[in-house]
PDB file of C-alpha atoms in Angstrom:
ATOM      1  CA  UNK A   1     -74.509  86.527 111.080  1.00 46.00           C
ATOM      2  CA  UNK A   2     -77.238  89.107 111.356  1.00 50.00           C
ATOM      3  CA  UNK A   3     -76.576  92.209 113.392  1.00 58.00           C
ATOM      4  CA  UNK A   4     -79.516  91.415 115.629  1.00 74.00           C
ATOM      5  CA  UNK A   5     -78.178  87.913 116.355  1.00 77.00           C
ATOM      6  CA  UNK A   6     -74.729  89.342 117.027  1.00 78.00           C
ATOM      7  CA  UNK A   7     -76.170  91.970 119.360  1.00 84.00           C
ATOM      8  CA  UNK A   8     -78.356  89.381 121.134  1.00 87.00           C
ATOM      9  CA  UNK A   9     -75.396  87.055 121.624  1.00 92.00           C
ATOM     10  CA  UNK A  10     -73.217  89.892 122.926  1.00 91.00           C
ATOM     11  CA  UNK A  11     -75.971  91.067 125.323  1.00 92.00           C
ATOM     12  CA  UNK A  12     -76.419  87.506 126.545  1.00 93.00           C
ATOM     13  CA  UNK A  13     -72.758  86.513 126.921  1.00 94.00           C
ATOM     14  CA  UNK A  14     -70.901  89.719 127.803  1.00 94.00           C
ATOM     15  CA  UNK A  15     -72.202  90.024 131.399  1.00 95.00           C
ATOM     16  CA  UNK A  16     -71.061  86.469 132.153  1.00 94.00           C
ATOM     17  CA  UNK A  17     -67.635  87.024 130.595  1.00 94.00           C
ATOM     18  CA  UNK A  18     -67.249  90.386 132.388  1.00 94.00           C
ATOM     19  CA  UNK A  19     -68.189  88.805 135.729  1.00 94.00           C
ATOM     20  CA  UNK A  20     -65.024  86.676 135.361  1.00 93.00           C
ATOM     21  CA  UNK A  21     -62.971  89.865 134.838  1.00 93.00           C
ATOM     22  CA  UNK A  22     -62.486  88.969 131.170  1.00 93.00           C
ATOM     23  CA  UNK A  23     -63.198  90.904 127.981  1.00 91.00           C
ATOM     24  CA  UNK A  24     -65.444  89.553 125.246  1.00 93.00           C
ATOM     25  CA  UNK A  25     -63.317  90.436 122.227  1.00 90.00           C
ATOM     26  CA  UNK A  26     -65.200  88.794 119.384  1.00 89.00           C
ATOM     27  CA  UNK A  27     -68.267  86.732 118.526  1.00 91.00           C
ATOM     28  CA  UNK A  28     -68.578  84.995 115.165  1.00 89.00           C
ATOM     29  CA  UNK A  29     -71.123  82.532 113.830  1.00 88.00           C
ATOM     30  CA  UNK A  30     -69.842  80.607 110.807  1.00 86.00           C
ATOM     31  CA  UNK A  31     -71.396  77.888 108.704  1.00 84.00           C
ATOM     32  CA  UNK A  32     -69.239  74.810 108.244  1.00 78.00           C
ATOM     33  CA  UNK A  33     -71.083  72.526 105.870  1.00 80.00           C
ATOM     34  CA  UNK A  34     -74.464  71.879 107.457  1.00 81.00           C
ATOM     35  CA  UNK A  35     -73.300  72.828 110.933  1.00 84.00           C
ATOM     36  CA  UNK A  36     -72.825  76.187 112.549  1.00 89.00           C
ATOM     37  CA  UNK A  37     -69.881  77.192 114.730  1.00 91.00           C
ATOM     38  CA  UNK A  38     -70.106  79.917 117.362  1.00 92.00           C
ATOM     39  CA  UNK A  39     -66.613  81.280 118.014  1.00 92.00           C
ATOM     40  CA  UNK A  40     -66.134  83.374 121.130  1.00 93.00           C
ATOM     41  CA  UNK A  41     -62.811  85.149 121.741  1.00 92.00           C
ATOM     42  CA  UNK A  42     -61.974  86.254 125.299  1.00 93.00           C
ATOM     43  CA  UNK A  43     -58.985  88.022 126.802  1.00 90.00           C
ATOM     44  CA  UNK A  44     -57.801  89.977 129.843  1.00 89.00           C
ATOM     45  CA  UNK A  45     -54.936  92.253 130.791  1.00 84.00           C
ATOM     46  CA  UNK A  46     -53.065  89.161 132.020  1.00 84.00           C
ATOM     47  CA  UNK A  47     -54.125  86.924 129.126  1.00 84.00           C
ATOM     48  CA  UNK A  48     -56.198  83.776 129.572  1.00 88.00           C
ATOM     49  CA  UNK A  49     -55.120  80.229 130.320  1.00 89.00           C
ATOM     50  CA  UNK A  50     -56.683  76.907 129.373  1.00 91.00           C
ATOM     51  CA  UNK A  51     -58.404  76.498 132.743  1.00 93.00           C
ATOM     52  CA  UNK A  52     -60.145  79.861 132.338  1.00 92.00           C
ATOM     53  CA  UNK A  53     -61.165  78.997 128.783  1.00 93.00           C
ATOM     54  CA  UNK A  54     -62.573  75.625 129.888  1.00 95.00           C
ATOM     55  CA  UNK A  55     -64.510  77.178 132.778  1.00 95.00           C
ATOM     56  CA  UNK A  56     -65.991  80.013 130.740  1.00 95.00           C
ATOM     57  CA  UNK A  57     -66.786  77.592 127.905  1.00 95.00           C
ATOM     58  CA  UNK A  58     -68.913  75.451 130.253  1.00 96.00           C
ATOM     59  CA  UNK A  59     -70.708  78.491 131.639  1.00 95.00           C
ATOM     60  CA  UNK A  60     -71.324  80.024 128.213  1.00 95.00           C
ATOM     61  CA  UNK A  61     -72.674  76.687 126.986  1.00 93.00           C
ATOM     62  CA  UNK A  62     -75.137  76.534 129.894  1.00 93.00           C
ATOM     63  CA  UNK A  63     -76.204  80.139 129.269  1.00 93.00           C
ATOM     64  CA  UNK A  64     -76.739  79.459 125.561  1.00 92.00           C
ATOM     65  CA  UNK A  65     -78.723  76.281 126.325  1.00 90.00           C
ATOM     66  CA  UNK A  66     -81.078  78.326 128.525  1.00 91.00           C
ATOM     67  CA  UNK A  67     -81.751  80.832 125.717  1.00 89.00           C
ATOM     68  CA  UNK A  68     -82.886  80.729 122.104  1.00 82.00           C
ATOM     69  CA  UNK A  69     -80.111  83.033 120.886  1.00 85.00           C
ATOM     70  CA  UNK A  70     -78.693  80.346 118.556  1.00 86.00           C
ATOM     71  CA  UNK A  71     -82.093  79.112 117.367  1.00 80.00           C
ATOM     72  CA  UNK A  72     -83.102  75.477 117.112  1.00 78.00           C
ATOM     73  CA  UNK A  73     -80.315  74.092 114.917  1.00 80.00           C
ATOM     74  CA  UNK A  74     -77.181  72.359 116.119  1.00 86.00           C
ATOM     75  CA  UNK A  75     -74.010  74.342 116.593  1.00 90.00           C
ATOM     76  CA  UNK A  76     -70.543  73.930 118.047  1.00 92.00           C
ATOM     77  CA  UNK A  77     -69.209  76.399 120.622  1.00 93.00           C
ATOM     78  CA  UNK A  78     -65.517  77.284 120.356  1.00 93.00           C
ATOM     79  CA  UNK A  79     -63.981  79.532 123.014  1.00 95.00           C
ATOM     80  CA  UNK A  80     -60.422  80.807 122.683  1.00 92.00           C
ATOM     81  CA  UNK A  81     -57.992  83.689 123.067  1.00 89.00           C
ATOM     82  CA  UNK A  82     -57.013  86.215 120.373  1.00 86.00           C
ATOM     83  CA  UNK A  83     -53.751  84.432 119.551  1.00 80.00           C
ATOM     84  CA  UNK A  84     -50.171  85.562 119.249  1.00 74.00           C
ATOM     85  CA  UNK A  85     -50.512  87.817 116.210  1.00 77.00           C
ATOM     86  CA  UNK A  86     -53.599  89.652 117.398  1.00 80.00           C
ATOM     87  CA  UNK A  87     -54.774  92.799 115.686  1.00 87.00           C
ATOM     88  CA  UNK A  88     -54.850  95.883 117.891  1.00 93.00           C
ATOM     89  CA  UNK A  89     -58.261  97.501 117.488  1.00 90.00           C
ATOM     90  CA  UNK A  90     -59.113  98.843 120.955  1.00 91.00           C
ATOM     91  CA  UNK A  91     -57.191 101.112 123.340  1.00 94.00           C
ATOM     92  CA  UNK A  92     -56.911  98.214 125.822  1.00 92.00           C
ATOM     93  CA  UNK A  93     -55.220  96.093 123.130  1.00 92.00           C
ATOM     94  CA  UNK A  94     -52.445  98.674 122.813  1.00 95.00           C
ATOM     95  CA  UNK A  95     -52.030  98.774 126.603  1.00 93.00           C
ATOM     96  CA  UNK A  96     -51.696  94.982 126.664  1.00 91.00           C
ATOM     97  CA  UNK A  97     -49.084  95.156 123.900  1.00 92.00           C
ATOM     98  CA  UNK A  98     -46.646  97.401 125.803  1.00 93.00           C
ATOM     99  CA  UNK A  99     -43.193  95.863 125.390  1.00 92.00           C
ATOM    100  CA  UNK A 100     -44.254  93.931 122.275  1.00 92.00           C
ATOM    101  CA  UNK A 101     -43.098  94.348 118.696  1.00 93.00           C
ATOM    102  CA  UNK A 102     -45.945  95.594 116.480  1.00 94.00           C
ATOM    103  CA  UNK A 103     -46.307  96.051 112.731  1.00 94.00           C
ATOM    104  CA  UNK A 104     -48.186  99.267 111.926  1.00 96.00           C
ATOM    105  CA  UNK A 105     -49.850 100.163 108.649  1.00 95.00           C
ATOM    106  CA  UNK A 106     -49.926 103.947 108.538  1.00 96.00           C
ATOM    107  CA  UNK A 107     -52.887 105.990 107.311  1.00 95.00           C
ATOM    108  CA  UNK A 108     -50.562 108.064 105.101  1.00 94.00           C
ATOM    109  CA  UNK A 109     -49.224 104.846 103.561  1.00 93.00           C
ATOM    110  CA  UNK A 110     -46.258 102.708 104.411  1.00 93.00           C
ATOM    111  CA  UNK A 111     -45.476 100.360 107.256  1.00 94.00           C
ATOM    112  CA  UNK A 112     -43.498 100.571 110.450  1.00 94.00           C
ATOM    113  CA  UNK A 113     -42.399  97.816 112.808  1.00 93.00           C
ATOM    114  CA  UNK A 114     -41.577  99.034 116.306  1.00 95.00           C
ATOM    115  CA  UNK A 115     -41.818  98.134 119.985  1.00 95.00           C
ATOM    116  CA  UNK A 116     -44.544  99.841 122.023  1.00 96.00           C
ATOM    117  CA  UNK A 117     -43.026 101.580 125.041  1.00 97.00           C
ATOM    118  CA  UNK A 118     -45.994 103.585 126.354  1.00 96.00           C
ATOM    119  CA  UNK A 119     -49.630 104.196 125.529  1.00 96.00           C
ATOM    120  CA  UNK A 120     -51.813 107.174 126.424  1.00 96.00           C
ATOM    121  CA  UNK A 121     -55.180 108.482 125.254  1.00 95.00           C
ATOM    122  CA  UNK A 122     -53.748 110.104 122.101  1.00 96.00           C
ATOM    123  CA  UNK A 123     -51.284 107.511 120.828  1.00 96.00           C
ATOM    124  CA  UNK A 124     -48.212 105.356 121.379  1.00 97.00           C
ATOM    125  CA  UNK A 125     -44.534 105.961 122.084  1.00 96.00           C
ATOM    126  CA  UNK A 126     -42.366 103.561 120.131  1.00 96.00           C
ATOM    127  CA  UNK A 127     -38.836 102.264 119.888  1.00 95.00           C
ATOM    128  CA  UNK A 128     -37.948 101.689 116.247  1.00 92.00           C
ATOM    129  CA  UNK A 129     -35.191  99.052 115.975  1.00 89.00           C
ATOM    130  CA  UNK A 130     -31.917 100.217 114.496  1.00 84.00           C
ATOM    131  CA  UNK A 131     -30.814  98.794 111.164  1.00 82.00           C
ATOM    132  CA  UNK A 132     -27.314  97.421 110.485  1.00 82.00           C
ATOM    133  CA  UNK A 133     -25.878  98.106 113.930  1.00 82.00           C
ATOM    134  CA  UNK A 134     -27.501 101.507 114.414  1.00 88.00           C
ATOM    135  CA  UNK A 135     -29.140 102.378 117.696  1.00 91.00           C
ATOM    136  CA  UNK A 136     -32.924 102.223 118.055  1.00 90.00           C
ATOM    137  CA  UNK A 137     -34.788 105.519 117.654  1.00 92.00           C
ATOM    138  CA  UNK A 138     -37.845 106.911 119.422  1.00 94.00           C
ATOM    139  CA  UNK A 139     -41.030 107.736 117.547  1.00 94.00           C
ATOM    140  CA  UNK A 140     -44.539 108.767 118.477  1.00 96.00           C
ATOM    141  CA  UNK A 141     -47.671 107.811 116.560  1.00 96.00           C
ATOM    142  CA  UNK A 142     -51.111 109.195 117.276  1.00 95.00           C
ATOM    143  CA  UNK A 143     -54.012 106.780 116.865  1.00 96.00           C
ATOM    144  CA  UNK A 144     -55.160 108.839 113.839  1.00 95.00           C
ATOM    145  CA  UNK A 145     -51.900 107.936 112.073  1.00 96.00           C
ATOM    146  CA  UNK A 146     -52.489 104.179 112.523  1.00 96.00           C
ATOM    147  CA  UNK A 147     -54.619 102.389 109.919  1.00 96.00           C
ATOM    148  CA  UNK A 148     -53.931  98.885 111.283  1.00 95.00           C
ATOM    149  CA  UNK A 149     -51.672  97.349 113.889  1.00 95.00           C
ATOM    150  CA  UNK A 150     -50.808  93.724 114.615  1.00 94.00           C
ATOM    151  CA  UNK A 151     -48.546  92.142 117.229  1.00 91.00           C
ATOM    152  CA  UNK A 152     -45.549  90.350 115.701  1.00 90.00           C
ATOM    153  CA  UNK A 153     -44.374  86.991 116.992  1.00 84.00           C
ATOM    154  CA  UNK A 154     -40.856  87.122 118.419  1.00 83.00           C
ATOM    155  CA  UNK A 155     -39.061  83.847 118.956  1.00 79.00           C
ATOM    156  CA  UNK A 156     -35.990  85.392 120.610  1.00 72.00           C
ATOM    157  CA  UNK A 157     -37.774  88.055 122.680  1.00 63.00           C
ATOM    158  CA  UNK A 158     -36.348  88.687 126.118  1.00 56.00           C
ATOM    159  CA  UNK A 159     -38.889  88.271 128.895  1.00 53.00           C
ATOM    160  CA  UNK A 160     -39.685  91.456 130.852  1.00 51.00           C
ATOM    161  CA  UNK A 161     -38.507  89.753 134.057  1.00 43.00           C
ATOM    162  CA  UNK A 162     -35.108  89.028 132.497  1.00 45.00           C
ATOM    163  CA  UNK A 163     -34.738  92.671 131.452  1.00 47.00           C
ATOM    164  CA  UNK A 164     -35.570  93.924 134.956  1.00 46.00           C
ATOM    165  CA  UNK A 165     -33.016  91.607 136.625  1.00 44.00           C
TER     166      UNK A 165
END
């Protein structure tokens, strides 16, 4: 997708998404055979549910039909959320991941898997799980020390509400 098309699509769609108190996380146009697919990823601090996705999908479709941002050819619009194993690329992503287990690739090399406890403007405070019965340890990473970060799926994770009870 050309930068100008990406910018035009973002300029067209972001105000509508923002008006619903959602964040436009990603726009991608992909060719699938002879057809094109426009993938739009949305999110919010509270996540998004299927009703929100359906509503915003209808409104984005109407907005796109009124414009020439996708050109004359046919395309399919897909609207979704970032998914369970989302990469953390923006400050807001780290804030949304508080309490979650995250796999970090460090700029100095190596990896670290830890739970995010707090986030501020400079970095994250972590709880590194203990190994072989040892207690968890605290660690701080600045954003400069993080090359990549991705939320890990936890099948046996305790819900925050259970922990507070």
